[in-house]
């Protein structure tokens, strides 16, 4: 199977430590944000969940970087969410609120949270999809164009809540789905591959030795997105960037 062009030419930036890659990513996000706000009056940013981005969000909300962007022009979205309330320790929203949103001046109407606390997780997916369709004014068959989608990657190659051998990987029509994740024995809410792949830029932010093997498989191995879902992320008309620390990149010989 041919490897999609974007996968052949992603930008890869490697830094010695998580701290340094967080600073570099913060500079990049601020630059992209300024350009988007200048060009279109707003910056449409999708936040990643998990733990790695904590360091990046803390940098962004810190005294050095926070003053460099008009946060009132930023709209925040999420790539995925756990099926928990927003105050739950596992909530991706909670992590972003603690490290970033509570420290900047942004209207609640600019925070497009995934309501994953819904008893029926598929209901949360429907609500979030409706919010995206409304925000972007999408007609049937149209996709959101986020300015920048931040993604993490799990040690086995999942991204957002797109897990190996999960039907969500095949989704071609819905913006948002609520897959049962057998590996975790729980439901999740996630943007689908096409909803991510129509973005202007996707940035993977990956750190740690435990990601090195999957990273090598994703970037250097055969194209098997069922096994390594991060491979399914290839912007149809956008940029793909990997921001890594040396530990995560330790198996990328070149
Ligand atoms: C989530 C994330 C998920 C995450 C990876 C990496 O909800 O957990 O969206 O895709 O980015 O699992 O997580 P860490 O940064 O904690 O390693």
Coordinates of C-alpha atoms and ligand atoms in Angstrom, one line a residue:
X1 CA 0.0 0.0 0.0
X2 CA 1.4 3.4 -0.9
X3 CA 2.4 5.5 2.0
X4 CA 0.4 8.8 1.9
X5 CA 2.6 11.8 0.9
X6 CA 2.1 13.7 4.1
X7 CA 3.5 10.6 6.0
X8 CA 6.6 10.7 3.9
X9 CA 7.3 14.4 4.6
X10 CA 6.2 15.3 8.1
X11 CA 8.3 18.0 9.8
X12 CA 10.2 16.4 12.7
X13 CA 11.7 18.5 15.5
X14 CA 13.6 16.8 18.3
X15 CA 14.6 18.4 21.6
X16 CA 16.8 17.2 24.5
X17 CA 14.0 17.4 27.1
X18 CA 10.3 17.8 27.6
X19 CA 10.9 21.3 29.0
X20 CA 12.7 22.3 25.8
X21 CA 10.2 20.7 23.5
X22 CA 7.4 22.5 25.5
X23 CA 9.1 25.8 25.0
X24 CA 9.6 25.2 21.3
X25 CA 5.9 24.1 20.9
X26 CA 4.7 27.1 22.8
X27 CA 6.7 29.4 20.5
X28 CA 5.2 27.6 17.4
X29 CA 1.6 27.8 18.7
X30 CA 1.9 31.5 19.5
X31 CA 3.3 32.1 16.0
X32 CA 0.5 30.2 14.4
X33 CA -2.0 31.9 16.6
X34 CA -0.8 35.4 15.7
X35 CA -0.9 34.5 12.0
X36 CA -4.4 33.1 12.3
X37 CA -5.7 36.1 14.3
X38 CA -4.1 38.5 11.8
X39 CA -5.5 36.7 8.8
X40 CA -9.0 35.6 10.1
X41 CA -9.5 37.3 13.4
X42 CA -9.5 34.1 15.4
X43 CA -7.3 31.0 16.2
X44 CA -9.1 27.7 16.2
X45 CA -7.0 25.4 18.5
X46 CA -7.7 21.8 19.3
X47 CA -6.0 20.7 22.6
X48 CA -4.6 17.2 23.2
X49 CA -5.3 15.3 26.4
X50 CA -3.2 12.9 28.4
X51 CA -0.3 14.1 30.6
X52 CA 2.5 15.1 28.2
X53 CA 0.8 18.4 27.2
X54 CA 0.7 19.6 30.8
X55 CA 4.2 21.0 30.4
X56 CA 3.3 22.8 27.2
X57 CA 0.1 24.3 28.5
X58 CA 1.9 25.5 31.6
X59 CA 4.5 27.2 29.4
X60 CA 1.8 28.9 27.4
X61 CA 0.0 30.2 30.5
X62 CA 3.3 31.3 32.1
X63 CA 4.6 34.9 32.4
X64 CA 6.9 34.6 29.5
X65 CA 4.4 33.4 26.8
X66 CA 0.9 34.3 28.1
X67 CA 1.2 38.0 27.2
X68 CA 2.3 37.2 23.6
X69 CA -1.2 36.2 22.3
X70 CA -4.6 37.8 22.4
X71 CA -6.3 34.8 24.1
X72 CA -9.7 36.4 23.7
X73 CA -9.4 35.6 20.0
X74 CA -8.7 31.9 20.6
X75 CA -11.4 29.2 20.4
X76 CA -10.5 26.0 22.3
X77 CA -11.6 22.5 21.2
X78 CA -10.6 19.0 22.3
X79 CA -9.4 16.1 20.2
X80 CA -11.0 13.7 22.6
X81 CA -12.3 13.2 26.1
X82 CA -12.7 10.5 28.6
X83 CA -16.3 9.6 29.7
X84 CA -16.0 11.4 33.0
X85 CA -17.3 14.7 34.4
X86 CA -15.2 17.8 33.8
X87 CA -14.0 17.9 37.5
X88 CA -12.7 14.3 37.3
X89 CA -9.0 13.8 37.6
X90 CA -9.0 11.9 34.3
X91 CA -10.8 14.7 32.4
X92 CA -8.8 16.3 29.6
X93 CA -10.8 19.4 30.0
X94 CA -9.9 19.6 33.7
X95 CA -6.2 19.3 32.9
X96 CA -6.4 22.1 30.3
X97 CA -8.4 24.3 32.7
X98 CA -5.8 23.8 35.5
X99 CA -2.8 24.4 33.4
X100 CA -4.0 27.0 30.8
X101 CA -7.7 28.1 30.7
X102 CA -7.9 29.2 34.3
X103 CA -4.8 31.5 33.7
X104 CA -5.8 33.4 30.6
X105 CA -8.6 35.7 29.7
X106 CA -11.0 33.7 27.4
X107 CA -14.8 33.8 27.2
X108 CA -16.6 30.6 28.2
X109 CA -18.3 30.8 24.7
X110 CA -14.8 30.2 23.3
X111 CA -14.4 27.0 25.2
X112 CA -16.0 24.2 23.2
X113 CA -15.8 21.4 25.8
X114 CA -16.8 17.8 25.0
X115 CA -19.8 17.0 27.4
X116 CA -18.4 13.5 28.0
X117 CA -20.1 13.3 31.4
X118 CA -23.3 12.3 29.6
X119 CA -24.6 8.9 30.8
X120 CA -24.9 7.8 27.2
X121 CA -21.5 8.7 25.7
X122 CA -22.8 8.7 22.1
X123 CA -25.0 11.6 23.2
X124 CA -21.9 13.6 24.0
X125 CA -20.5 12.8 20.6
X126 CA -23.7 14.0 18.9
X127 CA -23.7 17.2 21.0
X128 CA -20.0 18.0 20.2
X129 CA -20.5 17.2 16.5
X130 CA -23.5 19.6 16.4
X131 CA -21.5 22.3 18.1
X132 CA -18.7 21.9 15.5
X133 CA -21.2 21.9 12.6
X134 CA -22.8 25.1 14.0
X135 CA -19.5 26.8 14.7
X136 CA -18.1 26.1 11.2
X137 CA -21.4 26.4 9.4
X138 CA -20.9 22.9 7.9
X139 CA -23.2 21.4 5.3
X140 CA -23.5 17.6 4.9
X141 CA -20.2 16.1 3.9
X142 CA -18.2 19.2 4.9
X143 CA -15.4 19.1 7.5
X144 CA -14.1 21.6 10.1
X145 CA -10.8 23.3 9.3
X146 CA -9.1 23.8 12.6
X147 CA -6.0 26.0 12.5
X148 CA -4.0 23.7 14.7
X149 CA -4.7 20.3 16.2
X150 CA -2.5 19.2 19.0
X151 CA -2.2 15.4 19.4
X152 CA -0.4 13.0 21.8
X153 CA 0.5 9.4 21.1
X154 CA 0.1 6.4 23.3
X155 CA 2.9 3.8 23.8
X156 CA 1.1 1.5 21.4
X157 CA 0.5 4.2 18.7
X158 CA -3.0 5.4 19.5
X159 CA -3.8 9.1 19.1
X160 CA -6.8 11.1 20.4
X161 CA -9.1 8.2 21.3
X162 CA -8.4 6.4 18.1
X163 CA -7.1 3.0 19.3
X164 CA -5.7 0.0 17.5
X165 CA -8.3 -2.2 15.7
X166 CA -11.1 0.1 16.7
X167 CA -14.0 0.8 14.3
X168 CA -13.5 4.5 14.9
X169 CA -10.5 4.3 12.6
X170 CA -12.8 3.5 9.6
X171 CA -15.2 6.3 10.2
X172 CA -15.5 8.5 7.1
X173 CA -18.8 10.4 7.6
X174 CA -19.1 11.4 11.3
X175 CA -17.1 14.3 12.8
X176 CA -17.2 12.8 16.3
X177 CA -17.7 9.2 17.6
X178 CA -18.0 7.6 21.0
X179 CA -16.1 4.3 20.6
X180 CA -16.0 1.4 23.1
X181 CA -12.2 1.1 23.8
X182 CA -11.7 -2.6 24.6
X183 CA -8.1 -2.0 25.7
X184 CA -9.4 0.4 28.4
X185 CA -12.8 -1.3 28.9
X186 CA -14.5 2.1 28.6
X187 CA -16.1 4.5 26.2
X188 CA -14.4 7.6 24.9
X189 CA -15.4 10.6 22.7
X190 CA -13.1 11.4 19.9
X191 CA -12.7 13.5 16.7
X192 CA -12.6 11.1 13.7
X193 CA -9.7 10.8 11.3
X194 CA -11.3 13.0 8.6
X195 CA -12.3 15.6 11.2
X196 CA -8.7 15.9 12.2
X197 CA -7.3 15.5 8.7
X198 CA -9.0 18.5 7.2
X199 CA -7.1 20.8 9.6
X200 CA -4.5 23.4 8.5
X201 CA -1.9 21.8 10.7
X202 CA -1.6 18.8 13.0
X203 CA 1.1 18.7 15.6
X204 CA 2.1 15.6 17.5
X205 CA 3.6 16.3 20.8
X206 CA 5.3 13.1 22.1
X207 CA 7.8 12.6 24.8
X208 CA 9.3 9.6 26.7
X209 CA 11.2 6.4 26.1
X210 CA 8.0 4.4 26.3
X211 CA 6.9 6.0 23.0
X212 CA 10.1 5.2 21.1
X213 CA 9.1 1.9 19.6
X214 CA 5.7 3.0 18.5
X215 CA 7.2 6.2 17.1
X216 CA 9.7 4.2 15.0
X217 CA 6.9 2.0 13.7
X218 CA 4.6 5.0 12.9
X219 CA 7.3 7.1 11.2
X220 CA 9.6 4.4 9.7
X221 CA 7.5 1.2 9.5
X222 CA 5.0 -0.1 7.1
X223 CA 1.7 1.8 6.8
X224 CA -0.6 -0.1 9.1
X225 CA -2.9 2.4 10.7
X226 CA -5.1 -0.3 12.2
X227 CA -2.1 -1.3 14.3
X228 CA -0.6 2.2 14.7
X229 CA -3.6 4.7 14.5
X230 CA -1.3 7.7 14.6
X231 CA -0.5 6.8 11.0
X232 CA -4.0 7.6 9.9
X233 CA -3.4 11.3 10.7
X234 CA -2.3 12.8 7.4
X235 CA -3.7 16.2 6.7
X236 CA -5.4 16.3 3.3
X237 CA -4.4 19.9 2.7
X238 CA -2.3 20.9 5.8
X239 CA 1.0 20.4 7.6
X240 CA 2.0 17.5 9.8
X241 CA 4.6 18.2 12.5
X242 CA 6.1 16.0 15.1
X243 CA 7.6 17.7 18.2
X244 CA 9.6 15.1 20.2
X245 CA 12.1 14.7 23.0
X246 CA 15.2 12.7 22.5
X247 CA 13.9 9.8 24.5
X248 CA 10.8 9.4 22.3
X249 CA 13.0 9.8 19.2
X250 CA 15.7 7.4 20.4
X251 CA 14.8 4.7 17.8
X252 CA 14.7 7.2 14.8
X253 CA 18.3 6.5 13.6
X254 CA 18.4 9.5 11.2
Ligands
LIG1 C1 -6.0 10.9 26.0 C2 -5.3 11.5 24.9 C3 -4.4 10.4 24.3 C4 -3.0 10.8 24.8 C5 -2.0 9.7 24.6 C6 -0.7 10.1 25.3 O1 -7.2 11.3 26.2 O2 -5.4 10.2 26.8 O3 -6.0 12.1 24.0 O4 -4.4 10.3 22.9 O5 -2.6 11.9 24.0 O6 -2.6 8.6 25.4 O7 -0.9 10.3 26.6 P1 0.3 10.8 27.6 O8 0.6 12.2 27.1 O9 -0.3 10.8 29.0 O10 1.4 9.8 27.4

